[in-house]
Short mmCIF file of C-alpha atoms in Angstrom, two decimals:
data_model
loop_
_atom_site.label_atom_id
_atom_site.label_comp_id
_atom_site.label_asym_id
_atom_site.label_seq_id
_atom_site.Cartn_x
_atom_site.Cartn_y
_atom_site.Cartn_z
CA MET A 1 0.02 -0.02 -0.01
CA GLU A 2 1.14 3.61 -0.82
CA HIS A 3 -0.37 6.46 1.22
CA TRP A 4 -0.13 10.13 1.74
CA ASP A 5 -1.50 12.84 3.98
CA LEU A 6 -2.47 15.23 1.21
CA ARG A 7 -3.04 17.99 3.89
CA THR A 8 0.69 18.14 4.99
CA LEU A 9 2.50 16.61 1.90
CA ASP A 10 5.18 18.98 0.84
CA VAL A 11 4.03 20.20 -2.69
CA VAL A 12 5.61 23.33 -4.07
CA PRO A 13 3.56 25.69 -5.99
CA HIS A 14 4.07 25.50 -9.66
CA GLN A 15 5.50 21.92 -9.09
CA PRO A 16 2.85 19.22 -9.26
CA ARG A 17 3.70 16.19 -7.53
CA ILE A 18 3.18 12.85 -9.16
CA LEU A 19 1.98 10.40 -6.32
CA HIS A 20 1.50 7.50 -8.45
CA SER A 21 1.37 6.48 -12.16
CA ALA A 22 0.51 3.10 -13.62
CA ARG A 23 0.40 2.76 -17.39
CA GLY A 24 -3.02 1.62 -18.46
CA GLU A 25 -4.32 2.45 -15.13
CA ALA A 26 -4.19 6.05 -13.62
CA ARG A 27 -2.07 8.75 -12.57
CA SER A 28 -2.57 10.76 -9.30
CA ILE A 29 -1.11 14.26 -8.90
CA ALA A 30 -1.03 16.53 -5.84
CA ILE A 31 -1.16 20.26 -6.70
CA ASN A 32 -0.69 23.33 -4.54
CA LEU A 33 -2.31 26.27 -6.20
CA PRO A 34 -1.93 29.60 -4.50
CA ALA A 35 -4.84 32.00 -4.08
CA GLY A 36 -5.61 33.82 -7.32
CA GLU A 37 -3.80 31.43 -9.49
CA ALA A 38 -5.38 29.05 -11.98
CA LEU A 39 -4.90 25.87 -13.99
CA GLN A 40 -5.83 27.97 -17.12
CA GLU A 41 -8.37 26.77 -19.34
CA HIS A 42 -7.22 23.30 -20.73
CA GLU A 43 -8.27 19.90 -21.57
CA VAL A 44 -6.63 16.50 -21.11
CA HIS A 45 -6.94 13.06 -22.93
CA GLU A 46 -8.13 11.27 -20.02
CA ARG A 47 -11.04 11.45 -17.71
CA ALA A 48 -10.13 13.87 -14.88
CA TYR A 49 -11.10 13.42 -11.28
CA LEU A 50 -10.53 16.62 -9.21
CA VAL A 51 -10.79 16.64 -5.31
CA VAL A 52 -10.25 19.64 -3.14
CA VAL A 53 -8.27 18.63 -0.20
CA ASP A 54 -8.04 22.17 1.36
CA GLY A 55 -8.87 25.71 0.32
CA ASP A 56 -11.39 27.00 -2.02
CA VAL A 57 -11.67 26.98 -5.92
CA GLU A 58 -13.88 28.22 -8.59
CA VAL A 59 -14.33 25.51 -11.43
CA ARG A 60 -15.43 26.72 -14.83
CA ASP A 61 -16.45 24.87 -17.77
CA ALA A 62 -18.53 25.58 -21.01
CA ARG A 63 -21.78 25.60 -18.89
CA GLY A 64 -20.51 28.26 -16.22
CA ALA A 65 -18.81 28.12 -12.95
CA VAL A 66 -19.17 26.48 -9.41
CA ASN A 67 -17.40 27.09 -6.30
CA GLY A 68 -16.11 24.45 -4.02
CA GLY A 69 -14.07 23.95 -0.69
CA ALA A 70 -12.52 21.01 1.08
CA GLY A 71 -14.48 17.84 0.00
CA PHE A 72 -15.61 19.21 -3.33
CA ALA A 73 -15.12 16.75 -6.21
CA ALA A 74 -15.52 17.16 -10.02
CA VAL A 75 -15.31 14.82 -12.98
CA PHE A 76 -14.29 15.98 -16.49
CA ALA A 77 -14.80 13.92 -19.50
CA PRO A 78 -11.89 13.47 -21.83
CA HIS A 79 -11.23 16.54 -23.82
CA GLU A 80 -13.72 18.59 -21.86
CA ARG A 81 -12.14 22.26 -21.39
CA HIS A 82 -12.17 23.59 -18.02
CA GLU A 83 -10.32 25.98 -15.76
CA VAL A 84 -9.62 25.81 -11.90
CA ARG A 85 -8.94 28.86 -10.08
CA ALA A 86 -7.98 29.01 -6.29
CA THR A 87 -9.94 31.50 -4.44
CA SER A 88 -7.83 30.90 -1.37
CA ASP A 89 -4.60 28.84 -1.15
CA ALA A 90 -5.93 25.22 -2.34
CA ARG A 91 -4.54 21.72 -2.23
CA LEU A 92 -5.90 19.54 -4.94
CA LEU A 93 -5.69 15.74 -5.96
CA LEU A 94 -6.11 15.17 -9.64
CA VAL A 95 -6.48 11.75 -10.93
CA LEU A 96 -6.29 11.03 -14.63
CA ALA A 97 -7.52 7.75 -15.80
CA PRO A 98 -6.82 5.75 -17.78
CA TRP A 99 -3.25 6.89 -18.01
CA PRO A 100 -2.37 7.80 -20.57
CA GLY A 101 -5.47 8.43 -22.44
CA ASP A 102 -6.09 7.88 -26.05
CA GLY A 103 -4.23 10.53 -28.18
CA HIS A 104 -1.74 11.47 -25.21
CA PRO A 105 1.84 11.81 -26.76
CA GLY A 106 2.76 9.33 -23.85
CA ALA A 107 0.52 6.80 -25.20
CA ARG A 108 2.69 6.13 -28.11
CA ASP A 109 4.89 3.03 -28.18
#
């Protein structure tokens, strides 16, 4: 078993920390997002599961925006464009599955 305390894990802003990665399965990433900063509008090849561990965020997609704090979770379909902005210092867990997704440059043999 691998395990982490996401509330106290040393994660430097602008340096996401890959916690676990298994080809064909999933990749788990811890992110420290300072207040006012964002994961600017983007999309990924995989289904993306976002969990707010601490702090507050605004999540925006084509339908609008929603705010969430610790315990908030969102799921994005592959290629769904979205933005995540920290409204206070935030710790996030991002899980991408399957890893790497179809079309991802890392999926090539």
